[in-house]
Amino acid sequence: MRLLLFQVYQYLVSGSSLPEHLPESSDDQPLPLSSVYAYTREEPHFTNCTPGFTGTLDYTLFSPTGDVKPVSFLELPESESPDVIGGLPNHYHPSDHLPIGAEFEVLQ
């Protein structure tokens, strides 16, 4: 499952998850996408935290073409933070996924 999620993420941000899956023509090329967190700092260590799995499953994607740029994003807790110890959901986070998001500036 993790490999499949990683391949989907790689396809979204690079256009290919594996060399044998390259598009045949430029019309098949996806939009150039980037994760806001990877673009501004680094991917979070996790967005999902349960006893059976802790990892990054959620992304805010945008096309860094020069028309928009991320100017802020939601901060996520560290794994040692008391509000995630023991897993999610809990009193602080009512879902097993942490909320993510960003604000963008539209450039002219």
mmCIF file of C-alpha atoms in Angstrom, residues 18-97:
data_model
loop_
_atom_site.group_PDB
_atom_site.id
_atom_site.type_symbol
_atom_site.label_atom_id
_atom_site.label_comp_id
_atom_site.label_asym_id
_atom_site.label_seq_id
_atom_site.Cartn_x
_atom_site.Cartn_y
_atom_site.Cartn_z
ATOM 1 C CA LEU A 18 8.348 4.329 -12.740
ATOM 2 C CA PRO A 19 10.454 4.736 -15.922
ATOM 3 C CA GLU A 20 8.306 2.211 -17.826
ATOM 4 C CA HIS A 21 5.209 4.359 -17.233
ATOM 5 C CA LEU A 22 6.362 7.452 -19.116
ATOM 6 C CA PRO A 23 3.653 9.130 -21.190
ATOM 7 C CA GLU A 24 3.927 8.533 -24.922
ATOM 8 C CA SER A 25 3.311 12.136 -25.957
ATOM 9 C CA SER A 26 3.478 15.578 -24.421
ATOM 10 C CA ASP A 27 -0.353 15.674 -24.507
ATOM 11 C CA ASP A 28 -0.288 12.908 -21.886
ATOM 12 C CA GLN A 29 1.940 14.912 -19.541
ATOM 13 C CA PRO A 30 0.168 15.888 -16.329
ATOM 14 C CA LEU A 31 0.274 19.394 -14.933
ATOM 15 C CA PRO A 32 3.525 20.084 -13.104
ATOM 16 C CA LEU A 33 2.386 19.742 -9.505
ATOM 17 C CA SER A 34 4.196 20.241 -6.248
ATOM 18 C CA SER A 35 3.212 19.648 -2.674
ATOM 19 C CA VAL A 36 2.974 22.925 -0.741
ATOM 20 C CA TYR A 37 4.851 21.407 2.176
ATOM 21 C CA ALA A 38 7.637 19.984 -0.007
ATOM 22 C CA TYR A 39 7.885 23.286 -1.895
ATOM 23 C CA THR A 40 8.087 25.486 1.214
ATOM 24 C CA ARG A 41 9.973 23.246 3.642
ATOM 25 C CA GLU A 42 9.616 19.434 3.591
ATOM 26 C CA GLU A 43 6.805 16.918 3.555
ATOM 27 C CA PRO A 44 5.374 16.347 7.010
ATOM 28 C CA HIS A 45 6.483 13.145 8.724
ATOM 29 C CA PHE A 46 2.826 12.188 9.044
ATOM 30 C CA THR A 47 -0.690 13.389 8.307
ATOM 31 C CA ASN A 48 -2.303 10.137 9.477
ATOM 32 C CA CYS A 49 -1.530 8.702 12.903
ATOM 33 C CA THR A 50 -3.155 5.467 14.017
ATOM 34 C CA PRO A 51 -1.820 2.496 15.982
ATOM 35 C CA GLY A 52 -1.519 0.502 12.725
ATOM 36 C CA PHE A 53 -0.036 3.184 10.477
ATOM 37 C CA THR A 54 1.635 6.553 10.826
ATOM 38 C CA GLY A 55 2.675 8.339 7.637
ATOM 39 C CA THR A 56 1.891 11.037 5.106
ATOM 40 C CA LEU A 57 -1.257 10.369 3.099
ATOM 41 C CA ASP A 58 -2.553 13.896 2.522
ATOM 42 C CA TYR A 59 -1.178 16.593 0.251
ATOM 43 C CA THR A 60 -2.081 20.095 -0.861
ATOM 44 C CA LEU A 61 -0.896 20.240 -4.465
ATOM 45 C CA PHE A 62 -0.432 23.278 -6.686
ATOM 46 C CA SER A 63 1.234 24.081 -9.972
ATOM 47 C CA PRO A 64 4.342 26.218 -9.329
ATOM 48 C CA THR A 65 4.168 27.926 -12.723
ATOM 49 C CA GLY A 66 4.752 31.449 -11.480
ATOM 50 C CA ASP A 67 1.064 32.429 -11.403
ATOM 51 C CA VAL A 68 0.540 31.483 -7.759
ATOM 52 C CA LYS A 69 2.798 30.954 -4.795
ATOM 53 C CA PRO A 70 2.093 29.584 -1.345
ATOM 54 C CA VAL A 71 2.470 32.220 1.358
ATOM 55 C CA SER A 72 1.427 30.238 4.443
ATOM 56 C CA PHE A 73 0.370 26.764 5.482
ATOM 57 C CA LEU A 74 -1.045 25.010 8.510
ATOM 58 C CA GLU A 75 1.585 23.909 10.998
ATOM 59 C CA LEU A 76 1.421 20.245 11.936
ATOM 60 C CA PRO A 77 2.322 18.741 15.299
ATOM 61 C CA GLU A 78 5.497 16.744 15.816
ATOM 62 C CA SER A 79 5.229 13.048 16.720
ATOM 63 C CA GLU A 80 6.203 13.855 20.331
ATOM 64 C CA SER A 81 3.406 16.419 20.671
ATOM 65 C CA PRO A 82 0.929 15.525 23.450
ATOM 66 C CA ASP A 83 -2.023 16.046 21.094
ATOM 67 C CA VAL A 84 -0.989 13.097 18.860
ATOM 68 C CA ILE A 85 0.607 10.673 21.347
ATOM 69 C CA GLY A 86 -1.507 7.534 21.394
ATOM 70 C CA GLY A 87 -2.824 8.091 17.874
ATOM 71 C CA LEU A 88 -5.761 9.785 16.239
ATOM 72 C CA PRO A 89 -8.651 10.495 16.455
ATOM 73 C CA ASN A 90 -8.615 11.992 19.930
ATOM 74 C CA HIS A 91 -9.941 14.963 21.897
ATOM 75 C CA TYR A 92 -7.673 17.410 19.981
ATOM 76 C CA HIS A 93 -8.085 15.967 16.480
ATOM 77 C CA PRO A 94 -11.482 14.383 15.691
ATOM 78 C CA SER A 95 -10.144 12.533 12.627
ATOM 79 C CA ASP A 96 -7.308 10.081 12.068
ATOM 80 C CA HIS A 97 -5.994 12.603 9.505
#
